């Protein structure tokens, strides 16, 4: 039986693995069969991860994190967790291959997924003008014309933030009213760089190596027109990857896994959660990495207390 199994191989999972491995816990990381490395595998330049003043490509950063975890003894398995039994002292983790691994502690770091428009150009031009994160990528669009898709608070927030860089920001929304709170709407309406395009959806994203525009389709009469753009920010929501723990761990109202205060402790003893799967607000690589650290340290304390309790029980029997 393992001491700790880490589910997920994004910044949270790999950082938890680095700390757990350096604490001699010999963690097993279940990295996923096709999405190992997490969200940063989908991007190009990362300029805000500390320690890389020239920036670093997302996949290279994740390779370095994996290498660092393996160097200290973490074992990485490229498989998916398909079932979890978290009751009792022995946690059971079932993989797609059918193998069942057991551990005293589990760190759940499965991240979250930005909702996609579902268009071909979206994946192809991800990191080349298509983005889901203004904080991450706004800086690349100085004096450019960009658009934000969405009608909620996050779309308004992203658009308002992006006006710091862009010369023009369109907000494209399917309806003629917004879901966003009144204060966020007012802020966007008052911004001279923001222009709303109502009753329109994106039918296509244009560009070979970088975004050059979009095809807009009217939701009223179906007519289409092209809008030249340098960038497109998709802000139509984000879903924490929690389906494996539904009914097993308590969730927060935002849909993230509920943890105890600033810790990573979930509602089940021995189960810890870290990264974007517990974070409805910040969702950055460095915050996920910090959260992975917290989870590894919490798991370490939990396992130490468990070992101490077992020693006491053994001594009492002897
Ligand atoms: C296109 C893009 C660009 C970004 N750019 C930046 C940036 O420049 N700077 C920045 O700080 N942040 C950036 N972000 C945000 C950043 O990527 C995330 O905040 C960060 O990756 C979250 O880390 P995480 O470890 O919590 O989750 P993730 O990185 O999402 O990793 C979750 C991991 O869990 C795995 N997993 C899920 N389910 C299972 C399962 N059942 N079994 C096994 N494994 C599973 C996934 O495969 C994945 O490996 C960007 C995000 C996107 C989408």
CSV table of N, CA and C in Angstrom, one decimal, residues 35 83 101 119 171 265:
chain,number,residue,atom,x,y,z
A,35,UNK,N,-4.1,13.7,-21.1
A,35,UNK,CA,-3.9,15.1,-20.8
A,35,UNK,C,-2.9,15.3,-19.7
A,83,UNK,N,-12.4,5.4,-10.8
A,83,UNK,CA,-13.3,5.2,-9.7
A,83,UNK,C,-12.5,5.4,-8.4
A,101,UNK,N,-5.0,0.8,-7.0
A,101,UNK,CA,-4.0,1.2,-6.1
A,101,UNK,C,-4.6,1.6,-4.8
A,119,UNK,N,-15.5,25.1,-31.6
A,119,UNK,CA,-15.2,25.4,-33.0
A,119,UNK,C,-13.8,24.8,-33.3
A,171,UNK,N,-17.3,43.0,-26.9
A,171,UNK,CA,-17.9,42.0,-26.1
A,171,UNK,C,-19.0,41.4,-27.0
A,265,UNK,N,-7.7,20.2,3.4
A,265,UNK,CA,-8.4,19.1,4.0
A,265,UNK,C,-9.9,19.2,3.4
